[in-house]
Coordinates of C-alpha atoms in Angstrom, one line a residue:
M26 CA 96.0 174.2 6.5
V27 CA 98.7 176.1 8.2
R28 CA 100.4 178.7 5.9
V29 CA 104.2 178.3 5.8
R30 CA 105.8 181.6 4.8
R31 CA 108.9 181.8 2.6
L32 CA 111.1 183.3 5.3
D33 CA 110.0 180.9 8.1
L34 CA 112.7 178.3 7.2
P35 CA 115.8 180.7 7.1
R36 CA 114.6 182.5 10.3
S37 CA 114.2 179.3 12.2
A38 CA 117.5 178.0 11.0
A39 CA 119.2 181.2 12.1
F40 CA 117.4 180.9 15.5
A41 CA 118.8 177.3 15.8
V42 CA 122.3 178.6 15.1
R43 CA 121.9 181.3 17.8
L44 CA 120.8 178.7 20.3
A45 CA 123.8 176.5 19.5
W46 CA 126.1 179.4 19.8
R47 CA 124.8 180.3 23.3
A48 CA 124.8 176.6 24.4
D49 CA 128.3 175.5 23.2
R50 CA 130.1 177.9 20.8
R51 CA 133.4 176.0 21.0
S52 CA 131.8 172.8 19.7
L53 CA 129.9 174.7 17.0
V54 CA 133.1 176.4 15.7
T55 CA 135.0 173.2 15.7
L56 CA 132.3 171.5 13.7
M57 CA 132.2 174.2 11.1
A58 CA 136.0 174.2 10.8
V59 CA 136.1 170.4 10.4
Q60 CA 133.6 170.6 7.6
L61 CA 135.6 173.3 5.8
V62 CA 138.8 171.2 6.0
T63 CA 137.0 168.1 4.9
A64 CA 135.6 169.8 1.8
L65 CA 138.9 171.4 0.8
G66 CA 140.6 168.0 1.2
L67 CA 138.0 166.4 -1.1
G68 CA 138.5 169.1 -3.8
A69 CA 142.2 168.7 -3.6
G70 CA 141.9 164.9 -3.8
L71 CA 139.9 165.2 -7.0
L72 CA 142.5 167.4 -8.7
L73 CA 145.2 165.0 -7.5
L74 CA 143.2 162.1 -9.0
R75 CA 143.2 163.8 -12.4
T76 CA 147.0 164.3 -12.2
V77 CA 147.5 160.7 -11.3
L78 CA 145.3 159.4 -14.1
D79 CA 146.9 161.8 -16.6
G80 CA 150.3 160.5 -15.7
G81 CA 149.5 156.8 -15.3
L82 CA 147.0 155.9 -18.0
P83 CA 147.8 155.1 -21.7
G84 CA 147.1 158.1 -23.7
G85 CA 148.1 160.4 -20.8
S86 CA 150.2 163.4 -21.5
A87 CA 153.3 161.9 -19.7
A88 CA 155.1 158.6 -20.5
R89 CA 153.9 155.4 -18.7
T90 CA 157.3 154.8 -17.1
A91 CA 157.5 158.3 -15.9
G92 CA 154.0 158.1 -14.5
E93 CA 154.4 155.0 -12.3
P94 CA 156.1 156.9 -9.4
S95 CA 153.5 159.6 -9.6
V96 CA 150.8 157.0 -9.3
L97 CA 152.3 155.6 -6.2
V98 CA 152.8 159.1 -4.7
G99 CA 149.2 160.0 -5.6
L100 CA 147.8 156.8 -4.0
A101 CA 149.9 157.6 -0.9
V102 CA 148.4 161.1 -0.7
L103 CA 144.9 159.7 -1.2
L104 CA 145.4 157.2 1.6
A105 CA 146.7 160.1 3.8
L106 CA 143.7 162.1 3.0
R107 CA 141.5 159.1 3.9
A108 CA 143.2 158.7 7.3
A109 CA 142.8 162.4 8.0
G110 CA 139.2 162.2 7.1
G111 CA 138.7 159.4 9.6
V112 CA 140.3 161.5 12.3
L113 CA 138.1 164.5 11.5
G114 CA 135.1 162.2 11.5
S115 CA 135.8 161.1 15.0
V116 CA 136.2 164.7 16.1
T117 CA 132.9 165.6 14.4
T118 CA 131.0 162.8 16.2
A119 CA 132.4 163.7 19.6
R120 CA 131.7 167.4 19.2
Q121 CA 128.2 166.7 17.9
R122 CA 127.4 164.7 21.0
M123 CA 128.8 167.4 23.3
L124 CA 126.8 170.1 21.5
S125 CA 123.6 168.0 21.6
A126 CA 123.7 167.6 25.3
R127 CA 124.3 171.2 26.0
L128 CA 121.9 172.4 23.4
D129 CA 119.1 170.1 24.8
R130 CA 119.6 171.6 28.2
H131 CA 119.7 175.2 26.9
V132 CA 116.5 174.9 24.8
I133 CA 114.4 173.0 27.3
S134 CA 115.5 175.6 29.9
L135 CA 114.1 178.3 27.6
V136 CA 110.7 176.6 27.4
L137 CA 110.5 176.1 31.1
G138 CA 111.5 179.7 31.8
A139 CA 108.9 181.0 29.4
A140 CA 106.2 178.7 31.0
V141 CA 106.9 179.9 34.5
R142 CA 106.9 183.6 33.4
A143 CA 103.5 183.2 31.8
D144 CA 100.6 184.9 33.6
L145 CA 98.2 182.6 35.3
P146 CA 95.2 183.5 33.0
R147 CA 97.0 182.0 30.1
F148 CA 96.8 178.6 31.7
E149 CA 93.0 179.0 31.3
D150 CA 93.3 179.4 27.5
P151 CA 93.4 176.2 25.4
A152 CA 95.3 178.0 22.7
F153 CA 98.1 178.7 25.1
H154 CA 98.3 175.0 26.0
D155 CA 98.5 174.2 22.3
R156 CA 101.4 176.7 21.9
L157 CA 103.1 175.2 24.9
Q158 CA 102.7 171.7 23.7
R159 CA 104.2 172.6 20.3
A160 CA 107.1 174.4 22.0
V161 CA 107.8 171.4 24.2
F162 CA 107.7 169.1 21.2
A163 CA 110.1 171.4 19.3
S164 CA 112.5 171.5 22.3
R165 CA 112.8 167.7 22.5
G166 CA 115.7 167.2 20.1
Q167 CA 114.5 169.4 17.2
P168 CA 117.3 172.1 17.6
V169 CA 119.9 169.4 17.7
V170 CA 118.5 167.9 14.5
V171 CA 118.6 171.3 12.9
I172 CA 122.2 172.0 13.9
T173 CA 123.4 168.4 13.0
T174 CA 121.7 168.7 9.7
L175 CA 123.0 172.2 9.1
V176 CA 126.5 170.8 9.7
A177 CA 125.9 168.1 7.1
V178 CA 124.4 170.6 4.7
L179 CA 127.5 172.8 5.2
Q180 CA 129.8 169.9 4.5
A181 CA 127.8 169.0 1.3
L182 CA 127.8 172.6 0.1
L183 CA 131.5 173.1 0.8
T184 CA 132.3 169.8 -0.9
A185 CA 130.2 170.9 -3.9
A186 CA 132.0 174.2 -4.0
A187 CA 135.4 172.5 -3.8
V188 CA 134.4 170.0 -6.5
S189 CA 133.0 172.8 -8.6
G190 CA 136.3 174.6 -8.3
A191 CA 138.0 171.5 -9.7
F192 CA 135.5 171.4 -12.5
L193 CA 136.4 174.8 -13.6
A194 CA 139.8 173.5 -14.5
M195 CA 138.5 170.4 -16.3
A196 CA 134.8 170.4 -17.5
W197 CA 133.0 173.6 -16.4
W198 CA 130.1 172.9 -18.7
L199 CA 129.0 169.9 -16.5
L200 CA 128.1 172.2 -13.5
P201 CA 124.7 173.3 -14.7
F202 CA 123.6 169.7 -15.3
A203 CA 124.6 168.7 -11.8
A204 CA 122.6 171.6 -10.4
L205 CA 119.6 170.8 -12.5
S206 CA 119.5 167.2 -11.3
A207 CA 118.7 168.4 -7.8
V208 CA 115.8 170.7 -8.6
P209 CA 113.1 168.0 -8.6
T210 CA 114.3 166.7 -5.2
L211 CA 114.3 170.1 -3.7
R212 CA 110.8 170.8 -4.8
A213 CA 109.5 167.5 -3.5
A214 CA 111.2 168.0 -0.2
R215 CA 109.6 171.5 0.2
A216 CA 106.1 170.1 -0.4
E217 CA 106.6 167.3 2.1
R218 CA 108.0 169.7 4.7
N219 CA 105.0 172.0 4.5
A220 CA 102.5 169.1 4.7
S221 CA 104.3 167.6 7.7
Y222 CA 104.3 170.9 9.6
G223 CA 100.7 171.4 8.9
L224 CA 99.9 167.9 10.3
H225 CA 102.0 168.6 13.4
H226 CA 100.3 172.0 14.0
G227 CA 96.8 170.5 13.8
L228 CA 97.6 167.6 16.2
A229 CA 98.7 169.7 19.2
E230 CA 95.4 169.3 21.2
S231 CA 95.2 165.7 20.3
R232 CA 98.7 165.1 21.7
R233 CA 97.8 167.0 24.9
L234 CA 94.8 164.8 25.4
R235 CA 96.9 161.7 24.8
Q236 CA 99.4 162.8 27.4
Y237 CA 96.6 163.4 29.8
F238 CA 95.3 159.8 29.3
E239 CA 98.9 158.6 29.9
R240 CA 99.1 160.5 33.1
L241 CA 95.8 159.1 34.3
M242 CA 97.0 155.5 33.6
T243 CA 100.4 155.9 35.1
G244 CA 100.1 158.4 37.9
R245 CA 100.3 157.2 41.5
D246 CA 97.6 159.6 42.8
E247 CA 95.2 158.5 40.1
A248 CA 95.9 154.8 40.4
K249 CA 93.4 154.0 43.2
E250 CA 90.4 155.6 41.5
V251 CA 91.3 154.3 38.0
R252 CA 91.3 150.8 39.5
A253 CA 88.3 151.2 41.8
L254 CA 86.2 152.3 38.7
D255 CA 87.9 149.9 36.3
L256 CA 88.7 152.9 34.0
G257 CA 91.9 151.3 32.6
P258 CA 90.4 149.7 29.5
L259 CA 88.3 152.8 28.6
L260 CA 91.3 155.2 29.1
H261 CA 93.5 152.9 27.1
A262 CA 91.0 152.7 24.2
R263 CA 90.7 156.5 24.2
W264 CA 94.4 156.9 24.2
H265 CA 94.7 154.5 21.3
A266 CA 92.0 156.4 19.3
E267 CA 93.9 159.7 19.7
Y268 CA 97.2 158.1 18.7
E269 CA 95.4 156.5 15.7
R270 CA 94.5 160.1 14.4
E271 CA 98.2 161.0 14.3
I272 CA 99.2 157.7 12.6
E273 CA 96.5 158.0 10.0
G274 CA 97.6 161.6 9.2
T275 CA 101.2 160.5 9.0
V276 CA 100.4 157.6 6.7
R277 CA 98.4 159.8 4.3
T278 CA 101.1 162.4 4.2
Q279 CA 104.0 159.9 3.6
R280 CA 102.2 157.9 1.0
R281 CA 101.3 161.1 -1.0
H282 CA 104.9 162.5 -0.9
M283 CA 106.7 159.2 -1.2
R284 CA 105.5 159.0 -4.8
R285 CA 106.7 162.6 -5.5
K286 CA 110.1 161.9 -4.0
I287 CA 110.6 158.7 -6.1
G288 CA 109.6 160.5 -9.3
A289 CA 111.9 163.5 -8.5
R290 CA 114.9 161.2 -7.8
L291 CA 114.3 159.3 -11.1
V292 CA 114.2 162.5 -13.1
G293 CA 117.4 163.7 -11.6
D294 CA 119.2 160.4 -12.2
L295 CA 118.0 160.3 -15.8
L296 CA 119.5 163.7 -16.4
I297 CA 122.9 162.5 -15.0
M298 CA 122.7 159.4 -17.2
A299 CA 122.1 161.6 -20.2
V300 CA 125.3 163.6 -19.3
V301 CA 127.3 160.4 -18.9
G302 CA 126.1 159.4 -22.4
A303 CA 127.1 162.8 -23.8
V304 CA 130.6 162.5 -22.3
A305 CA 131.0 159.0 -23.8
L306 CA 130.2 160.5 -27.2
L307 CA 132.7 163.3 -26.7
L308 CA 135.3 160.8 -25.7
G309 CA 134.6 158.6 -28.7
G310 CA 134.9 161.7 -31.0
G311 CA 138.3 162.6 -29.5
L312 CA 137.0 165.9 -28.1
V313 CA 137.9 164.8 -24.5
D314 CA 140.8 162.8 -23.3
L315 CA 140.3 159.7 -21.1
P316 CA 141.8 161.1 -17.8
T317 CA 139.7 164.2 -18.0
A318 CA 136.6 162.2 -18.9
L319 CA 137.1 159.7 -16.0
T320 CA 137.8 162.5 -13.5
A321 CA 134.9 164.6 -14.7
L322 CA 132.5 161.8 -14.4
T323 CA 133.8 160.9 -10.9
G324 CA 133.4 164.6 -10.0
L325 CA 130.0 164.7 -11.5
W326 CA 128.9 161.7 -9.5
L327 CA 130.3 163.3 -6.3
L328 CA 128.8 166.7 -7.1
S329 CA 125.3 165.3 -8.0
A330 CA 125.4 163.1 -4.9
R331 CA 126.2 166.0 -2.7
I332 CA 123.5 168.2 -4.3
Q333 CA 121.0 165.4 -4.0
M334 CA 122.1 165.1 -0.3
V335 CA 121.5 168.8 0.2
G336 CA 118.0 168.4 -1.2
G337 CA 117.2 165.5 1.1
L338 CA 118.8 167.3 4.1
M339 CA 116.9 170.5 3.4
G340 CA 113.7 168.4 3.6
D341 CA 114.8 167.0 7.0
I342 CA 115.9 170.4 8.3
G343 CA 112.8 172.0 7.0
D344 CA 110.6 169.8 9.3
S345 CA 112.6 170.6 12.4
A346 CA 113.3 174.2 11.5
L347 CA 109.6 175.0 11.1
Y348 CA 108.9 173.4 14.5
L349 CA 111.4 175.9 15.8
K350 CA 109.1 178.6 14.6
D351 CA 106.8 177.5 17.4
L352 CA 109.6 177.4 19.9
R353 CA 110.9 180.8 19.0
A354 CA 107.4 182.4 19.2
F355 CA 106.8 180.8 22.6
T356 CA 110.2 181.6 24.3
E357 CA 110.5 185.1 22.9
A358 CA 107.0 186.2 23.9
D359 CA 108.0 187.4 27.4
A360 CA 111.7 187.6 27.0
E361 CA 111.6 191.3 27.8
R362 CA 110.1 190.8 31.2
P363 CA 112.6 191.5 33.9
A364 CA 113.5 188.7 36.2
G365 CA 113.9 188.8 39.9
R366 CA 111.8 189.6 42.9
P367 CA 110.3 193.1 43.2
P368 CA 111.0 195.0 46.5
V369 CA 108.4 194.2 49.2
P370 CA 106.5 197.4 50.2
R371 CA 104.9 197.9 53.5
F372 CA 101.3 196.6 53.6
R373 CA 98.8 199.2 54.8
G374 CA 95.7 198.0 53.1
L375 CA 94.1 196.7 49.9
R376 CA 90.8 197.6 48.3
A377 CA 89.0 196.1 45.3
E378 CA 86.6 198.6 43.8
R379 CA 83.8 197.3 41.5
I380 CA 86.0 194.7 39.8
T381 CA 84.8 192.4 37.2
F382 CA 86.6 189.3 35.8
T383 CA 85.8 186.6 33.2
Y384 CA 88.0 183.6 32.6
P385 CA 89.5 183.3 29.1
G386 CA 87.2 181.3 26.9
S387 CA 84.2 181.8 29.2
T388 CA 81.1 183.9 28.4
R389 CA 79.9 184.3 32.0
P390 CA 81.7 186.6 34.4
A391 CA 83.1 184.9 37.5
L392 CA 83.0 188.2 39.4
K393 CA 80.7 191.2 38.7
D394 CA 81.1 194.6 40.3
V395 CA 82.7 193.3 43.5
S396 CA 84.1 195.7 46.1
V397 CA 86.0 194.5 49.2
T398 CA 88.4 196.1 51.7
L399 CA 91.3 194.5 53.6
R400 CA 92.9 196.7 56.3
A401 CA 96.2 196.0 58.0
G402 CA 95.9 193.5 60.8
E403 CA 92.3 192.5 60.0
I404 CA 90.8 189.1 59.6
V405 CA 88.3 189.2 56.6
A406 CA 86.2 186.2 55.6
L407 CA 84.7 185.3 52.2
V408 CA 81.7 182.9 52.4
G409 CA 79.3 181.5 49.9
T410 CA 78.2 178.4 48.0
N411 CA 80.3 176.6 45.5
G412 CA 80.9 178.6 42.4
S413 CA 80.1 181.9 44.0
G414 CA 83.5 183.4 43.1
K415 CA 85.4 183.2 46.4
T416 CA 88.6 181.6 45.1
T417 CA 88.6 183.8 42.0
L418 CA 88.4 186.9 44.1
A419 CA 91.2 185.6 46.3
K420 CA 93.4 185.0 43.3
I421 CA 92.9 188.6 42.1
L422 CA 93.7 190.0 45.6
A423 CA 96.8 187.8 45.6
G424 CA 98.0 189.4 42.3
L425 CA 97.5 186.2 40.2
Y426 CA 94.9 187.7 37.9
R427 CA 94.2 191.2 36.6
P428 CA 90.6 192.3 36.8
D429 CA 88.9 193.1 33.5
A430 CA 87.2 196.1 34.9
G431 CA 87.3 198.1 38.1
A432 CA 90.4 199.0 40.2
L433 CA 92.7 197.5 42.8
L434 CA 94.0 200.1 45.3
F435 CA 97.2 199.0 47.1
N436 CA 98.1 201.3 50.1
D437 CA 95.4 203.7 48.7
R438 CA 97.1 203.9 45.3
P439 CA 96.1 202.3 42.0
L440 CA 98.0 199.1 41.5
A441 CA 100.3 199.2 38.4
D442 CA 101.8 195.7 38.7
P443 CA 100.2 192.7 40.3
A444 CA 103.7 191.4 41.2
A445 CA 103.6 193.8 44.1
L446 CA 100.7 191.9 45.6
R447 CA 102.4 188.5 45.0
A448 CA 105.4 189.9 46.9
V449 CA 103.4 190.7 50.1
S450 CA 101.1 187.7 50.1
A451 CA 101.2 184.1 51.2
V452 CA 98.5 181.9 49.8
V453 CA 97.4 178.4 50.9
F454 CA 95.1 177.1 48.2
Q455 CA 92.5 174.4 48.8
D456 CA 94.1 172.4 46.0
F457 CA 97.7 173.1 47.2
V458 CA 100.6 171.3 45.6
R459 CA 102.1 168.3 47.3
Y460 CA 105.8 168.6 46.3
K461 CA 107.3 165.1 46.1
L462 CA 110.6 166.5 47.4
S463 CA 112.0 166.8 50.9
A464 CA 109.9 168.0 53.8
L465 CA 112.3 170.9 54.1
D466 CA 111.7 171.9 50.5
N467 CA 108.0 171.7 51.0
I468 CA 108.2 174.3 53.7
A469 CA 111.1 176.4 52.4
F470 CA 109.5 176.9 49.0
G471 CA 107.5 179.5 50.9
R472 CA 110.5 181.8 50.3
A473 CA 112.2 180.3 47.3
D474 CA 114.3 183.3 46.7
E475 CA 116.4 182.6 49.8
P476 CA 118.5 179.6 50.9
A477 CA 116.5 177.0 52.8
D478 CA 116.8 177.5 56.6
E479 CA 116.0 174.3 58.5
A480 CA 115.7 176.1 61.9
R481 CA 113.2 178.6 60.4
A482 CA 111.4 175.8 58.7
A483 CA 111.1 173.9 62.0
E484 CA 109.6 177.0 63.6
A485 CA 107.1 177.4 60.8
A486 CA 106.2 173.7 61.2
R487 CA 105.6 174.2 64.9
K488 CA 103.1 177.0 64.3
A489 CA 101.3 174.8 61.7
G490 CA 101.4 171.7 64.0
A491 CA 103.7 169.8 61.6
H492 CA 107.0 169.6 63.5
G493 CA 106.0 166.5 65.5
F494 CA 105.3 164.2 62.5
V495 CA 108.1 165.6 60.4
S496 CA 110.6 164.9 63.2
R497 CA 109.4 161.3 63.3
L498 CA 110.1 160.7 59.7
A499 CA 113.2 158.5 58.9
R500 CA 115.4 161.4 57.9
G501 CA 113.5 164.2 59.5
Y502 CA 113.2 167.3 57.4
A503 CA 115.5 165.7 54.7
T504 CA 112.9 162.9 54.1
V505 CA 111.6 162.8 50.5
L506 CA 107.8 162.9 50.6
G507 CA 106.8 160.4 47.8
K508 CA 106.7 156.7 47.6
E509 CA 107.8 156.8 44.0
F510 CA 111.4 157.7 45.1
A511 CA 114.0 155.7 47.0
D512 CA 113.5 155.9 50.8
G513 CA 110.5 158.2 50.2
E514 CA 107.6 158.3 52.7
D515 CA 104.0 159.5 52.3
L516 CA 101.8 161.6 54.5
S517 CA 98.1 161.7 55.2
G518 CA 95.9 164.4 53.8
G519 CA 95.8 166.3 57.1
Q520 CA 99.6 166.2 57.4
W521 CA 100.0 167.5 53.9
Q522 CA 97.7 170.4 54.7
R523 CA 99.7 171.3 57.8
L524 CA 102.9 171.4 55.6
A525 CA 101.1 173.8 53.3
L526 CA 100.2 176.0 56.3
A527 CA 103.9 175.8 57.4
R528 CA 104.9 177.0 53.9
A529 CA 102.7 180.1 54.5
F530 CA 104.3 180.7 58.0
Y531 CA 107.7 180.3 56.5
R532 CA 106.9 183.0 53.8
D533 CA 106.3 185.5 56.7
A534 CA 104.2 187.8 54.4
P535 CA 101.9 190.7 55.7
L536 CA 98.9 189.4 53.7
V537 CA 97.9 185.8 54.3
I538 CA 95.2 184.2 52.1
L539 CA 93.8 180.9 53.4
D540 CA 91.4 179.1 51.0
E541 CA 89.7 176.3 52.9
P542 CA 92.9 175.8 55.0
T543 CA 91.3 173.0 57.2
A544 CA 89.5 170.9 54.6
A545 CA 91.7 167.9 55.3
L546 CA 92.0 168.4 59.1
D547 CA 89.9 166.7 61.7
P548 CA 87.3 168.8 63.6
Q549 CA 89.5 169.1 66.7
A550 CA 92.5 170.3 64.7
E551 CA 90.3 172.7 62.7
E552 CA 88.8 174.2 65.9
E553 CA 92.3 174.6 67.4
L554 CA 93.6 176.4 64.3
F555 CA 90.7 178.9 64.1
R556 CA 90.9 179.5 67.8
R557 CA 94.5 180.5 67.5
I558 CA 94.4 182.2 64.1
R559 CA 94.7 185.7 65.6
S560 CA 97.8 184.8 67.7
L561 CA 99.4 182.7 64.9
F562 CA 99.0 185.5 62.4
A563 CA 99.4 188.4 64.7
G564 CA 100.1 191.7 63.0
R565 CA 99.1 190.3 59.6
T566 CA 96.1 190.7 57.4
V567 CA 94.2 187.4 56.9
L568 CA 91.7 186.7 54.1
L569 CA 89.9 183.5 55.1
I570 CA 87.7 181.5 52.7
S571 CA 85.6 178.7 54.2
H572 CA 82.4 176.7 53.7
R573 CA 82.1 176.2 57.4
F574 CA 80.4 179.3 58.8
S575 CA 81.2 178.5 62.4
S576 CA 84.9 179.0 61.6
V577 CA 84.5 182.6 60.3
R578 CA 82.2 184.0 63.0
G579 CA 85.2 185.7 64.7
A580 CA 86.3 187.6 61.6
D581 CA 86.4 191.4 61.7
R582 CA 84.3 191.5 58.5
I583 CA 82.5 188.9 56.4
Y584 CA 81.6 189.2 52.8
V585 CA 78.9 186.9 51.4
L586 CA 79.2 186.1 47.6
D587 CA 76.6 184.7 45.3
E588 CA 77.0 184.1 41.6
G589 CA 80.1 186.4 41.5
S590 CA 78.6 189.3 43.4
V591 CA 78.8 190.5 47.0
I592 CA 75.3 190.4 48.4
E593 CA 76.0 191.0 52.1
Q594 CA 78.8 192.2 54.3
G595 CA 79.3 192.9 58.0
T596 CA 80.3 191.1 61.3
H597 CA 78.8 187.8 62.3
D598 CA 76.4 189.5 64.7
E599 CA 75.3 192.1 62.2
L600 CA 74.7 189.5 59.5
M601 CA 72.7 187.3 61.8
A602 CA 70.6 190.2 63.0
R603 CA 69.8 191.1 59.4
G604 CA 68.4 187.6 58.8
G605 CA 69.5 187.4 55.2
R606 CA 71.5 184.8 53.1
Y607 CA 74.3 184.5 55.7
A608 CA 72.0 183.9 58.6
G609 CA 70.0 181.3 56.6
L610 CA 73.2 179.4 55.6
F611 CA 74.6 179.6 59.1
L612 CA 71.4 178.2 60.7
T613 CA 71.2 175.5 58.0
Q614 CA 74.7 174.3 58.9
A615 CA 74.1 174.6 62.6
A616 CA 70.9 172.5 62.3
A617 CA 72.7 169.8 60.5
Y618 CA 75.3 169.5 63.3
L619 CA 72.6 169.6 66.0
D620 CA 70.5 167.0 64.3
A621 CA 73.4 164.6 63.9
P622 CA 73.0 161.4 66.0
V623 CA 75.5 161.2 68.9
S624 CA 77.3 157.9 69.2

């Protein structure tokens, strides 16, 4: 059970107000002012009602004939107040919708900003994904609910205060009874709020899994395999089972607290009925005159209704405000991190000295005591079997992960901030992202901090061998690459890989990391790329990862990894002469090609 602390609710409510102030302060101030005017109008109307009744009812202090004009005047004023209330209601509705739109944008932007600032290792941590999922849930309308409900609570409280002021002049002794009538409702609302938040907190991972099933069943890229394996019914059943967990928890919570709320409401209403009976006795005994009794009971009804409303609203706001606790914790975690791109230093070399790294949640190190050197202008290769640690090492050298032990020396100095490595490197991952945006975006994202330059993108595409097919698209570099969008076109796997390479050329970084850059290319295109790699990346340092040993034989230095450790290093000729692991793997691959039947 998640513990809800006493200060969580007011802190989250204050956080919601700060968000609304930053998103649309004019609408927020207007809403507050309208509630104040409405409350004052209702209080004044109540006092006016007593005056009208006192002058117009038998037994009033004034004569009946003298009271008739005052009754008409009073009714006219009440109608005017009603008309003004309608106008103010229209203003409130309009301003709430404006505030909702701007607040939604502001809050979702905060979550997205915090997500993109998060370090890459956090995305390996299930707890981080739970926090992210809860923050996303909280951002989807919860701040708007809090602000809207706070406005309603403010109106109810101001109205209660105005009515209470009127009571002081008529029947002050009724105030405590009106307040006591709301106590059971407030207690029941608090218990339900805490239970609902605990349920929400515990369902974070289940909701993530459900969203993953939804993506598998609706995604275009997944559609072919889901149908080829007939996975649809199985995935749908598992999605249904995860959703059933949430429904069962919600039903249990609501059934338990529905009884408490009904009981609380009945207790409050019985107390009000007892007060009505007491007033009737006082009226019969001549201790209270009829106008005062009628006005006091009307005010009591209004006051108790407002206090009951506050109780219910506090339950509603409690749910959403506690969710904002998750939003605040997620968005403020890295708020102090400065934005912007760090200056790009000159790249003279990079050394990893005895580094060790373990992924979050794992017990086995992905890298153990690894040392490698990258000098300016060199081509360095990493080879090894699957799971040997090649890609993990590349991510550390690119500044995406911090090593757990050991040191990174950048230009012969200990590296203080991995952002410096990200600034000087261009990375083409094996599982590169296929951005379903324009072809120009797909290339110009290589330097996202600068305006897209189509001429520069075309030059990068020529180096990667992509300019020809991009030029033949319906709208050239403006063509959207995704069949899901209007006028969109799709590319083959090899064409997408060439666009990823073009992105690296466009970035124009001194350190280029290529992780299986030819996995989707045909053998001829692959051979051409590796034959020209020195001229294409002239003057740059290249770290090349490949399973195909023939493609790395021209590297200045080759590191062989096995189970997270460097077991061999040297040139191709040196490693072949040594007759170790590299030589064995190279000869195994070569034999496979030589033994292949020729058509």
